[in-house]
mmCIF file of C-alpha atoms (C1' of nucleotides) in Angstrom:
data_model
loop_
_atom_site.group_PDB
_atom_site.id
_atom_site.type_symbol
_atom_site.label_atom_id
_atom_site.label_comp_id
_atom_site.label_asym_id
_atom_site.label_seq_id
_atom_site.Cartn_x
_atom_site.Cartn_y
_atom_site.Cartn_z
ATOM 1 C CA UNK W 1 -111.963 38.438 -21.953
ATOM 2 C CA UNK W 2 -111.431 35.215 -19.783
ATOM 3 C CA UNK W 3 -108.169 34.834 -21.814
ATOM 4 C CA UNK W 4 -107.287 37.794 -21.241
ATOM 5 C CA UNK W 5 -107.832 37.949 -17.477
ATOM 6 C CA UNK W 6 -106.079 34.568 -17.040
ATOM 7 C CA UNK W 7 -102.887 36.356 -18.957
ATOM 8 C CA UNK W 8 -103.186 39.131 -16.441
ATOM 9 C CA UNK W 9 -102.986 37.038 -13.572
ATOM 10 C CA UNK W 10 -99.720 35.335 -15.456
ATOM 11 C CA UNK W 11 -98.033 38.317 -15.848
ATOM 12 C CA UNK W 12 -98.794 38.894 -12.304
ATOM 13 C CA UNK W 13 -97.827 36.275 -11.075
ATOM 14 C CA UNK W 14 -94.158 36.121 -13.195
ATOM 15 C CA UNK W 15 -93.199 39.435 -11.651
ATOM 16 C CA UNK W 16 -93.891 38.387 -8.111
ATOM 17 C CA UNK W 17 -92.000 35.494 -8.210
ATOM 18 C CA UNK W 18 -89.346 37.838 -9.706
ATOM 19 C CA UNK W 19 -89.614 40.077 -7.231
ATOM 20 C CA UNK W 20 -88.989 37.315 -4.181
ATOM 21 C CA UNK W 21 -86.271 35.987 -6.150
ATOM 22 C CA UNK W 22 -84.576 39.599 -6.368
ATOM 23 C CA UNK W 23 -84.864 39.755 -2.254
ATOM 24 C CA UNK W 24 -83.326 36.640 -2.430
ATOM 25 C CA UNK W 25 -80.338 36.956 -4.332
ATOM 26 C CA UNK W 26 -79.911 40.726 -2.676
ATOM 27 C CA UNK W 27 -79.742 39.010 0.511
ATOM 28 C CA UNK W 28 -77.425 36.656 -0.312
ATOM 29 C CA UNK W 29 -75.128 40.113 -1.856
ATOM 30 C CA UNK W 30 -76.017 38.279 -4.892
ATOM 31 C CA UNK W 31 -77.379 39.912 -8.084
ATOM 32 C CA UNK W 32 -80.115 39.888 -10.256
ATOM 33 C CA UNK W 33 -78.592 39.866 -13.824
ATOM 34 C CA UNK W 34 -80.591 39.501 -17.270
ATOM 35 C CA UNK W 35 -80.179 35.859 -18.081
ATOM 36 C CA UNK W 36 -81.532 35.117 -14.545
ATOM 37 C CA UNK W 37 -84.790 36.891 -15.087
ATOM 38 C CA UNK W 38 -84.917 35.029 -18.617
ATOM 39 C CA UNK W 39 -84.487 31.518 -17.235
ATOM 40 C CA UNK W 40 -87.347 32.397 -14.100
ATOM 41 C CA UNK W 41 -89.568 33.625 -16.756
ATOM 42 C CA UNK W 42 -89.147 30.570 -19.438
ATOM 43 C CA UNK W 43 -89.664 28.220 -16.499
ATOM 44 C CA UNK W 44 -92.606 29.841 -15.244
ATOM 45 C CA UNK W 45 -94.319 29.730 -17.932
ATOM 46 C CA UNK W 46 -93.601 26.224 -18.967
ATOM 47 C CA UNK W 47 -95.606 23.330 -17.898
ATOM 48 C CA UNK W 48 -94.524 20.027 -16.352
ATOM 49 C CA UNK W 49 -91.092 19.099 -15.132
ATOM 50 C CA UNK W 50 -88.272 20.676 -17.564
ATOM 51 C CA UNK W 51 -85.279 18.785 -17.485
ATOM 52 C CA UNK W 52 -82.044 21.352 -18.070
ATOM 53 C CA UNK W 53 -81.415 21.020 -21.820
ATOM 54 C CA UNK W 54 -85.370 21.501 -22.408
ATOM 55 C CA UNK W 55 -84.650 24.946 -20.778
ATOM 56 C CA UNK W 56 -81.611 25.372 -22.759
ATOM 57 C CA UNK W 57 -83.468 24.682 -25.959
ATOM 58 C CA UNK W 58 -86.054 27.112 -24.733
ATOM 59 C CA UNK W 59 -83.758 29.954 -23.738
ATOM 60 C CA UNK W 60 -81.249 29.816 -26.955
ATOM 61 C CA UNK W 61 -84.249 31.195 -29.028
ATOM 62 C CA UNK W 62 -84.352 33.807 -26.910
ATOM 63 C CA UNK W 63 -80.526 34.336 -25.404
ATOM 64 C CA UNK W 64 -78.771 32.072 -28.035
ATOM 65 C CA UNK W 65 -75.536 33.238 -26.300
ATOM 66 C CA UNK W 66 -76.523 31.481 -22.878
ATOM 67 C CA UNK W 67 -74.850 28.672 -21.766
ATOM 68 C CA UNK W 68 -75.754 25.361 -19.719
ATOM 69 C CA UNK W 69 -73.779 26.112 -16.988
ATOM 70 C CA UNK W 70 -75.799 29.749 -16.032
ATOM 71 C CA UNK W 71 -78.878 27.432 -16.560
ATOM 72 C CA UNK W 72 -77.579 24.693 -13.848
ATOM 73 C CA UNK W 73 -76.525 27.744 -11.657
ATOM 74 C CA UNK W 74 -79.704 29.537 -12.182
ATOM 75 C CA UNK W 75 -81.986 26.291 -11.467
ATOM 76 C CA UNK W 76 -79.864 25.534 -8.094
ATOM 77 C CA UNK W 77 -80.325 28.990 -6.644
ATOM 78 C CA UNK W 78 -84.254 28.727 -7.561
ATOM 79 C CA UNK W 79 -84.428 25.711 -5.366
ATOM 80 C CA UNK W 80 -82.893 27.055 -2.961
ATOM 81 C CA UNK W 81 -84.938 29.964 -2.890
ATOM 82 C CA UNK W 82 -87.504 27.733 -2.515
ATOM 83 C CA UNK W 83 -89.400 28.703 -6.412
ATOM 84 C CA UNK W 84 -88.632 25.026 -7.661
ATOM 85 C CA UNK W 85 -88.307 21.843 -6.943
ATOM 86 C CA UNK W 86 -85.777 18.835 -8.120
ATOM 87 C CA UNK W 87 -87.134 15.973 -9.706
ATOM 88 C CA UNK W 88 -85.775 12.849 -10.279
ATOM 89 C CA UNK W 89 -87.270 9.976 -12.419
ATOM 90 C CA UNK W 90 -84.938 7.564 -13.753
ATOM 91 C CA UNK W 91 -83.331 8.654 -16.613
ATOM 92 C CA UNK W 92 -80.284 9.798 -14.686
ATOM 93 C CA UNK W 93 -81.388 14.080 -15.285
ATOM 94 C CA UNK W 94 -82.524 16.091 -12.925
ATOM 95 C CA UNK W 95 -85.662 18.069 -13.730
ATOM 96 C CA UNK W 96 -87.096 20.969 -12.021
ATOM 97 C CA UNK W 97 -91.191 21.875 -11.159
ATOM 98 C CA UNK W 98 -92.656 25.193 -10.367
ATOM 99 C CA UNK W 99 -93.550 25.191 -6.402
ATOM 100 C CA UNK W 100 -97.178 25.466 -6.743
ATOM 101 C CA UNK W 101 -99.650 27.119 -4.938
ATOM 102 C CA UNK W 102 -102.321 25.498 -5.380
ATOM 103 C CA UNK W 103 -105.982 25.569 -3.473
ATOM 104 C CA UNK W 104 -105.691 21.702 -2.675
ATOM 105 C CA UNK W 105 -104.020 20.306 0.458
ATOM 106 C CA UNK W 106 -103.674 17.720 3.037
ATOM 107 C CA UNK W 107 -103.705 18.234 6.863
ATOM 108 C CA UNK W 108 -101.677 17.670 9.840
ATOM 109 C CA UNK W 109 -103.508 17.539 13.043
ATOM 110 C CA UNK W 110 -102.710 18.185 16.341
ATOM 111 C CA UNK W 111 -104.118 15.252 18.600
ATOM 112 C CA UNK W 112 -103.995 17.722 21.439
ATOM 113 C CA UNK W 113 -105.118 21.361 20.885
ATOM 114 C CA UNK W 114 -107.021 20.415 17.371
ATOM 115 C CA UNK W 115 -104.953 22.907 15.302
ATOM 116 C CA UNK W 116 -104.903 21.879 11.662
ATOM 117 C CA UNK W 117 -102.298 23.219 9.324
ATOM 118 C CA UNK W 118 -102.547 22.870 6.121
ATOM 119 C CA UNK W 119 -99.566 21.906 3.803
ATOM 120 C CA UNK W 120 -99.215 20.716 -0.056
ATOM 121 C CA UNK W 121 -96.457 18.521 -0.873
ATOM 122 C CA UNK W 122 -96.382 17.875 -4.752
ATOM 123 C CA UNK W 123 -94.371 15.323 -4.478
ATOM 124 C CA UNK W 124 -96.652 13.243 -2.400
ATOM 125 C CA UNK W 125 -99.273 14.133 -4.942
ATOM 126 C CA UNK W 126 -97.136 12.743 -8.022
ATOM 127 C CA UNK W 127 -96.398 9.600 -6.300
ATOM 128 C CA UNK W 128 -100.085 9.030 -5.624
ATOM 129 C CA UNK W 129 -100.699 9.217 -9.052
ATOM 130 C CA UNK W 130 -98.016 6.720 -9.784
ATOM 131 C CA UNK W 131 -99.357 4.189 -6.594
ATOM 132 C CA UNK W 132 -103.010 4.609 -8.776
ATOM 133 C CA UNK W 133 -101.995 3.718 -12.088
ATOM 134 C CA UNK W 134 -99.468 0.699 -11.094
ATOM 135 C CA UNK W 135 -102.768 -0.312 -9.421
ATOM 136 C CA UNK W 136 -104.946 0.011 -12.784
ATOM 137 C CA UNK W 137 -106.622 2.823 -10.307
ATOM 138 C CA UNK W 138 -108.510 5.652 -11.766
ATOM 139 C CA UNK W 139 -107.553 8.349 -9.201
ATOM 140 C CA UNK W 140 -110.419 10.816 -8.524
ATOM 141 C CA UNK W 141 -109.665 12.571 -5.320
ATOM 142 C CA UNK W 142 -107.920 12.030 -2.179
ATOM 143 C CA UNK W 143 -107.292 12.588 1.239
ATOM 144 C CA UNK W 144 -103.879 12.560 3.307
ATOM 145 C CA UNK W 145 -104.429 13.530 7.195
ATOM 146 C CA UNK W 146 -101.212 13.261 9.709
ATOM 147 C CA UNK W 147 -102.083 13.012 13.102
ATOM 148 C CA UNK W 148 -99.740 14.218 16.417
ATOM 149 C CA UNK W 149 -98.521 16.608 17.892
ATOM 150 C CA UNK W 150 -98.093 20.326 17.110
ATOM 151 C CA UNK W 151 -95.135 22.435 17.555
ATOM 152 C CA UNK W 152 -96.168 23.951 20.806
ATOM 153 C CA UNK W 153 -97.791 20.858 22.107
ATOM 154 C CA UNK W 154 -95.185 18.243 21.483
ATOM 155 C CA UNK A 1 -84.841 -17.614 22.973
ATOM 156 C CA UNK A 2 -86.075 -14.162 21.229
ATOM 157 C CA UNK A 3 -83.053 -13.251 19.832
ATOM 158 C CA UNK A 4 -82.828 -16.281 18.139
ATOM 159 C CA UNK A 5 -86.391 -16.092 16.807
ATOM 160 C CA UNK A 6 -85.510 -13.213 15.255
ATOM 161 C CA UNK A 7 -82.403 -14.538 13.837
ATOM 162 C CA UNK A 8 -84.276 -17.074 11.975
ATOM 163 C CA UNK A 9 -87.583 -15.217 10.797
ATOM 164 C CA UNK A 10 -84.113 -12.850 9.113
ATOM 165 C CA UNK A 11 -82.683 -15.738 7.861
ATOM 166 C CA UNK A 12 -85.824 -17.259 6.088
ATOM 167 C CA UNK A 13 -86.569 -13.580 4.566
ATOM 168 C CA UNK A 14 -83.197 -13.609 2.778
ATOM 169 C CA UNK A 15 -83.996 -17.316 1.343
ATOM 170 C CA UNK A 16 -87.540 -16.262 0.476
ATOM 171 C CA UNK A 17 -86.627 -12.890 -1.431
ATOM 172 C CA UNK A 18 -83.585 -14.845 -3.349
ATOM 173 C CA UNK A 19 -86.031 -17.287 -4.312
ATOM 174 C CA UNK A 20 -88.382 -14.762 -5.653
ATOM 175 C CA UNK A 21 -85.226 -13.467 -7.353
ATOM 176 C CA UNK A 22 -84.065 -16.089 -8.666
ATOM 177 C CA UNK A 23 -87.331 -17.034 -9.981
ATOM 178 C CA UNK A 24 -87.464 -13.475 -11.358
ATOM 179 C CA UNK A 25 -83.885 -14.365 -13.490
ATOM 180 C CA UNK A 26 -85.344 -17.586 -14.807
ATOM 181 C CA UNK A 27 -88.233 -15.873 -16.255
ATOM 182 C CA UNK A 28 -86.070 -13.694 -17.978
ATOM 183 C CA UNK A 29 -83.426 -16.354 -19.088
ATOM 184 C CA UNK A 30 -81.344 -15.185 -16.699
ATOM 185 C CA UNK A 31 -79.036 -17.025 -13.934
ATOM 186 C CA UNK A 32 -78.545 -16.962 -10.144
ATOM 187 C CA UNK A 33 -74.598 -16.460 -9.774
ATOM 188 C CA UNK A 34 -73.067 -16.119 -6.404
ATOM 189 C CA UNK A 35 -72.216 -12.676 -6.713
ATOM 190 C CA UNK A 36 -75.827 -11.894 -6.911
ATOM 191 C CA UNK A 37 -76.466 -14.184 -3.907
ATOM 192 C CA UNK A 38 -73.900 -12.492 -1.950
ATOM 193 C CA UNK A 39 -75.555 -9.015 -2.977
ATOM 194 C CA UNK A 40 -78.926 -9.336 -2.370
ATOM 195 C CA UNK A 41 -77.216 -11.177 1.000
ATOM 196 C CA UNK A 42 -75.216 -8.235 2.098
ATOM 197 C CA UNK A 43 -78.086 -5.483 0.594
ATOM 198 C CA UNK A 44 -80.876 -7.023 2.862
ATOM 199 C CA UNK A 45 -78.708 -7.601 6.194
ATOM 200 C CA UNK A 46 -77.846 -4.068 6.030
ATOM 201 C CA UNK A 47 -79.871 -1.138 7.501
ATOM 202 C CA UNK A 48 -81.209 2.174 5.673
ATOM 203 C CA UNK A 49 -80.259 3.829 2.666
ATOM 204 C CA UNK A 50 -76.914 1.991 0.829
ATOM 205 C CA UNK A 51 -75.516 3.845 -2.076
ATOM 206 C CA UNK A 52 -72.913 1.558 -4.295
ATOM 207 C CA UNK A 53 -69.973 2.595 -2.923
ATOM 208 C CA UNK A 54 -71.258 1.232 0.683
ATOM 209 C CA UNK A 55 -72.616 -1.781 -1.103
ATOM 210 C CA UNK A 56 -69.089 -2.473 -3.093
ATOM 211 C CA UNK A 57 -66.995 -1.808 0.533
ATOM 212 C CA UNK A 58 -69.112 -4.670 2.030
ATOM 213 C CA UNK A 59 -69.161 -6.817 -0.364
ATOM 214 C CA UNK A 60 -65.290 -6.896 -1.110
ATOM 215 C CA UNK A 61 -64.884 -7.676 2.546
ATOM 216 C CA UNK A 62 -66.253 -10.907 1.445
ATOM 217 C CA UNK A 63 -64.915 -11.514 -1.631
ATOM 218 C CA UNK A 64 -62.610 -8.953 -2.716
ATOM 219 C CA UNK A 65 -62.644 -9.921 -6.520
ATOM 220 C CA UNK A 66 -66.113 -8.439 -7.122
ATOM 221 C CA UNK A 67 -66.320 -5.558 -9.365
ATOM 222 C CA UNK A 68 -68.369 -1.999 -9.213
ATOM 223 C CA UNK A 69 -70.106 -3.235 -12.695
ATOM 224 C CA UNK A 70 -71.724 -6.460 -11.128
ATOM 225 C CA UNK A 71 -72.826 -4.138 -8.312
ATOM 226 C CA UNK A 72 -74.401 -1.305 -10.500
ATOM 227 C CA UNK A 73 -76.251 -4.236 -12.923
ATOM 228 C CA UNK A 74 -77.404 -6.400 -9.946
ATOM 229 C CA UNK A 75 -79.217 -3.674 -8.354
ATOM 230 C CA UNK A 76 -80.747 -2.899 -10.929
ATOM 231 C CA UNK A 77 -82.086 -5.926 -11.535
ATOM 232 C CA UNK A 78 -83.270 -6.094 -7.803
ATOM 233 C CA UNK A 79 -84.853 -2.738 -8.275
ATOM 234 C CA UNK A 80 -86.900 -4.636 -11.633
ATOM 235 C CA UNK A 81 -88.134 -6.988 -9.668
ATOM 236 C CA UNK A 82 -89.208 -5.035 -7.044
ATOM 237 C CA UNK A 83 -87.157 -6.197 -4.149
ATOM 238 C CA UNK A 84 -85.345 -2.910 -3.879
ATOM 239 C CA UNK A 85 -86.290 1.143 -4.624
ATOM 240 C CA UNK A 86 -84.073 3.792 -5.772
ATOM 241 C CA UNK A 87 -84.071 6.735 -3.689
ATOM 242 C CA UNK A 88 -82.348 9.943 -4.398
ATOM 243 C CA UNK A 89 -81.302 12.802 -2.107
ATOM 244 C CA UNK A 90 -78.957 15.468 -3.465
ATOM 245 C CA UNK A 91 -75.736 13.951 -3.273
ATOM 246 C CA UNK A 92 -75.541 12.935 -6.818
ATOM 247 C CA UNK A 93 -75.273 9.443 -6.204
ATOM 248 C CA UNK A 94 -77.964 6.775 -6.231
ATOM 249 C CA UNK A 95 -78.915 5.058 -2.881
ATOM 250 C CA UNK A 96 -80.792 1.598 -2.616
ATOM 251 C CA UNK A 97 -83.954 0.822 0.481
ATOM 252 C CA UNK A 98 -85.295 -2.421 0.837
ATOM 253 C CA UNK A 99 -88.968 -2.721 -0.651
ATOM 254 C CA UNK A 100 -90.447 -3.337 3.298
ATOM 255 C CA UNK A 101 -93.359 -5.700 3.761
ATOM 256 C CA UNK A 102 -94.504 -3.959 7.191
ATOM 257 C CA UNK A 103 -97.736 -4.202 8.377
ATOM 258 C CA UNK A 104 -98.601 -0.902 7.700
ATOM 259 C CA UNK A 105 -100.625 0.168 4.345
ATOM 260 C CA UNK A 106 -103.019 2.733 3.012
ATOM 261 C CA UNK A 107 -105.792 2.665 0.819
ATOM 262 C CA UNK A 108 -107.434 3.257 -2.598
ATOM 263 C CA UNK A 109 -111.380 2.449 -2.452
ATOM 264 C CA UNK A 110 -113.192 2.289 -5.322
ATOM 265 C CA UNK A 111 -116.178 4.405 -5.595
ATOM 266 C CA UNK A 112 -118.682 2.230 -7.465
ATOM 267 C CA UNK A 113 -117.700 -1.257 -6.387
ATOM 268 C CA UNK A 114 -116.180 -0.303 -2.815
ATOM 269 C CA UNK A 115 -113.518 -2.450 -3.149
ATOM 270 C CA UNK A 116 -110.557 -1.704 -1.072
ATOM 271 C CA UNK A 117 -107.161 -2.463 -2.684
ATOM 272 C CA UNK A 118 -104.479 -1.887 -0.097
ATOM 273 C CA UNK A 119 -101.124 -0.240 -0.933
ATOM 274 C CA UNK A 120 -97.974 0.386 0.998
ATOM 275 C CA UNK A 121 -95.935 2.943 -0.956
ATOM 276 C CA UNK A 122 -91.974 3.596 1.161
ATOM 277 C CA UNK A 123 -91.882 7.023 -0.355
ATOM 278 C CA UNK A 124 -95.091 8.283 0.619
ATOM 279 C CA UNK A 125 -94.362 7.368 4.030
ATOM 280 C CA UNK A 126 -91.309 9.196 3.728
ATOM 281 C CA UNK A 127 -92.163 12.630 2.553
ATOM 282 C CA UNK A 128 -94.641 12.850 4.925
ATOM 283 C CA UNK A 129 -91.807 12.386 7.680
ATOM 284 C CA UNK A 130 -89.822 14.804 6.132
ATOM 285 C CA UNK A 131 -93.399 17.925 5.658
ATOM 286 C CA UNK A 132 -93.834 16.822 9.427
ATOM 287 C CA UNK A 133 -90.769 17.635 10.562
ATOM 288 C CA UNK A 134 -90.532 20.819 8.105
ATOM 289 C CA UNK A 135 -93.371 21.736 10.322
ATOM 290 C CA UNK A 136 -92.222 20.969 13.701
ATOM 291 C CA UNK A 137 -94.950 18.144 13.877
ATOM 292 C CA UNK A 138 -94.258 15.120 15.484
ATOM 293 C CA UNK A 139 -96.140 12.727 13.638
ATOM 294 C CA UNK A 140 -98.070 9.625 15.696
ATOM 295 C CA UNK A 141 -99.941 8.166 12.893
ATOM 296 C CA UNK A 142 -101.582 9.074 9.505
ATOM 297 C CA UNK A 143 -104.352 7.981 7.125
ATOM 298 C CA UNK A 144 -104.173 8.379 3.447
ATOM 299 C CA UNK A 145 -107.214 7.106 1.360
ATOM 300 C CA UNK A 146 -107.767 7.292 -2.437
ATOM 301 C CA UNK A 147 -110.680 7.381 -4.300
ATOM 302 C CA UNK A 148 -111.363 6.628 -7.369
ATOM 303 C CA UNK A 149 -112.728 3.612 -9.574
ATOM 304 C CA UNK A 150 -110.548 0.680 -9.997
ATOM 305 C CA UNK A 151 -109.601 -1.448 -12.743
ATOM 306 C CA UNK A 152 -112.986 -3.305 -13.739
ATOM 307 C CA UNK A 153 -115.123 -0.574 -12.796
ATOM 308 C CA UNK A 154 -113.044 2.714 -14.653
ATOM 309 C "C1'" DT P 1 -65.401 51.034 -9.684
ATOM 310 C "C1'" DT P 2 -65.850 46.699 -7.608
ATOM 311 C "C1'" DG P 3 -66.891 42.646 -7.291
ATOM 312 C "C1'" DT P 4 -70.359 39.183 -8.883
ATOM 313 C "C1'" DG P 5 -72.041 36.730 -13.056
ATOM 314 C "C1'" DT P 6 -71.269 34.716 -17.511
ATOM 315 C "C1'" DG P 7 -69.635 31.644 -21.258
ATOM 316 C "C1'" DC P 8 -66.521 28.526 -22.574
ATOM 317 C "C1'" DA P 9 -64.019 24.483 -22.153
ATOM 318 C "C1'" DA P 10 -61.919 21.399 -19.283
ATOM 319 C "C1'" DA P 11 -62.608 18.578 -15.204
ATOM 320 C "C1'" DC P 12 -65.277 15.614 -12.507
ATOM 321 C "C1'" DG P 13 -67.810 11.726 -10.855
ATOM 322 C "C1'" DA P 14 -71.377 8.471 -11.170
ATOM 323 C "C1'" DT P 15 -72.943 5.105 -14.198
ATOM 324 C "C1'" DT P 16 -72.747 2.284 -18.471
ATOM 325 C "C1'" DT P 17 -70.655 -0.509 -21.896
ATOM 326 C "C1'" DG P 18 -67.402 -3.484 -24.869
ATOM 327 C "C1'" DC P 19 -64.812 -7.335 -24.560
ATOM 328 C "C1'" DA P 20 -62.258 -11.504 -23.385
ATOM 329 C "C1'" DG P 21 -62.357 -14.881 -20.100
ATOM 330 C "C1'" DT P 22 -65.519 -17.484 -16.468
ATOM 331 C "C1'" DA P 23 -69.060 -20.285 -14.753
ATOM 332 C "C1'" DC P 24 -74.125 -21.408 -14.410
ATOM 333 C "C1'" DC P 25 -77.896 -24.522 -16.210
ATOM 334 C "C1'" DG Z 1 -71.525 -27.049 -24.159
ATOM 335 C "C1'" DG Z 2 -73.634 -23.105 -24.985
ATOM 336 C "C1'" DT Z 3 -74.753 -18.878 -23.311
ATOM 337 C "C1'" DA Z 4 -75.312 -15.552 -19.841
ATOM 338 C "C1'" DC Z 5 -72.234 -13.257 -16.333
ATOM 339 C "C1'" DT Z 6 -68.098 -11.116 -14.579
ATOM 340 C "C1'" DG Z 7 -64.210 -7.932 -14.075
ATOM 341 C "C1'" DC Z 8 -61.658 -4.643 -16.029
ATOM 342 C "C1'" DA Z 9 -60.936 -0.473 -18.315
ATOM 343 C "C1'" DA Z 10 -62.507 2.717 -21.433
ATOM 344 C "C1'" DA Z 11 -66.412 5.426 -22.744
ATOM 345 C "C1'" DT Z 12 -70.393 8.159 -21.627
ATOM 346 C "C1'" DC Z 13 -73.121 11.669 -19.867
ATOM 347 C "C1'" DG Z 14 -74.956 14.889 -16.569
ATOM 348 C "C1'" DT Z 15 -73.131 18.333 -13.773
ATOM 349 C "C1'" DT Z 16 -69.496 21.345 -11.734
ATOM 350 C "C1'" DT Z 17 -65.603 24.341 -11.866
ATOM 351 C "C1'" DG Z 18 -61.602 27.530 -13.251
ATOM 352 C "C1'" DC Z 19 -60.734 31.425 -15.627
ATOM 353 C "C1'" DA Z 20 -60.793 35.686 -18.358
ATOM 354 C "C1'" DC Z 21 -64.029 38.898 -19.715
ATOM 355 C "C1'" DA Z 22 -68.693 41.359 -19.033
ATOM 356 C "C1'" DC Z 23 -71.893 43.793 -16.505
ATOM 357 C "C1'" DA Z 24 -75.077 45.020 -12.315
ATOM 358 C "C1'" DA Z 25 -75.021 47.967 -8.279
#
DNA sequence: TTGTGTGCAAACGATTTGCAGTACC
DNA sequence: GGTACTGCAAATCGTTTGCACACAA
């Protein structure tokens, strides 16, 4: 029952971010083909940061006729759409992470009408994790607030 | 009278970090050359992001024999020893930052033992430059505290 | 039907590496 | 004096691109 749910909301999920990368591509006069909606869903439902050939592996059983260079095309035109993120550790390869949307965040506060927005930056998030463990530090929670000015008060 | 203070708190940086280097080499069986000296001289006198290229133009102003190799092994070894970080934008190409030893830090407190180990982490400080801007926030100062339990007390 | 997308292979460009000579310790 | 380092050029490897054919709109 849970499992099932939690599949539901996958599936969900998948076909919305789909859908916002279809409005993308149409207005760019670009088009959704097959082998684009393969790679989104493969790298949706992956976990962690997939480096290109990982994908490739991935999609082959599925598309064996696919080739690396649709999957570096594919992967650029996610980021720019705004559905992934590059990576880079240090092994020279880019890899690519899911945007999340997550419930956690950080703050930015406006020192002079008090609005808060909220933002999520998972990149600041990974590199806390690596600041904790050069440190030996057991991370358990966090908080990140940015204080100034807001857009209409600066 | 200030200019010249300045001039020499520079100067006895770029001695103290090619000590620390050198002592670095020697505890790897390595050697000081003066190609490495004239790096780590030309890489810390220089401002903001340097990718090799910029490095290798400087430094065969000075002595034009030097080789893209010595470069690309050097920094590497700079970047091992901490005096330098990697940083990649989306260029393709590999850009070097000083490791800074500013004032500024942030925190990780430990939640059984409420010991404070402070932290200073380039990056960090970076991104959240870059969300504030994404968001039209001028940022005035920030505060970024970890929790967790640290290494005698996880 | 009309482009846009794909797969392939070749091209590209940043980085690494093998090697013979050089120079630190 | 022995061994690590350098410069050069070739090799490597991730990524991009040109092109002829395939397929979405």
């Amino acid at each position: 029952m849970a499992a099932r749910k939690i599949h539901e909301v996958r599936r969900a999920d998948t076909t919305a971010l789909k859908e916002r990368f279809r409005q993308f591509l149409t207005e760019l006069g670009m088009r959704m083909t097959t082998q684009r909606d393969l790679i989104i869903e493969v790298f949706f439902r992956a976990k962690g940061h997939l480096n290109i050939d990982e994908l490739y592996q991935q999609i082959r059983q599925i598309q064996p006729g696919t080739g690396y260079a649709t999957i570096y095309r594919t992967m650029k035109l996610l980021v720019k759409c705004g559905l992934a993120v590059e990576r880079h550790f240090g092994d020279g390869q880019t890899r690519y992470e899911h945007v999340p949307h997550d419930t956690h965040h950080d703050h930015m506060i406006c020192l002079k009408c008090g609005s808060i927005i909220e933002f999520f930056n998972p990149e600041i998030e990974r590199l806390q994790d690596a600041v904790a463990s050069q440190h030996h530090f057991q991370l358990a929670h966090h908080r990140l607030e940015m204080f100034g000015y807001c857009k209409n008060c600066r």
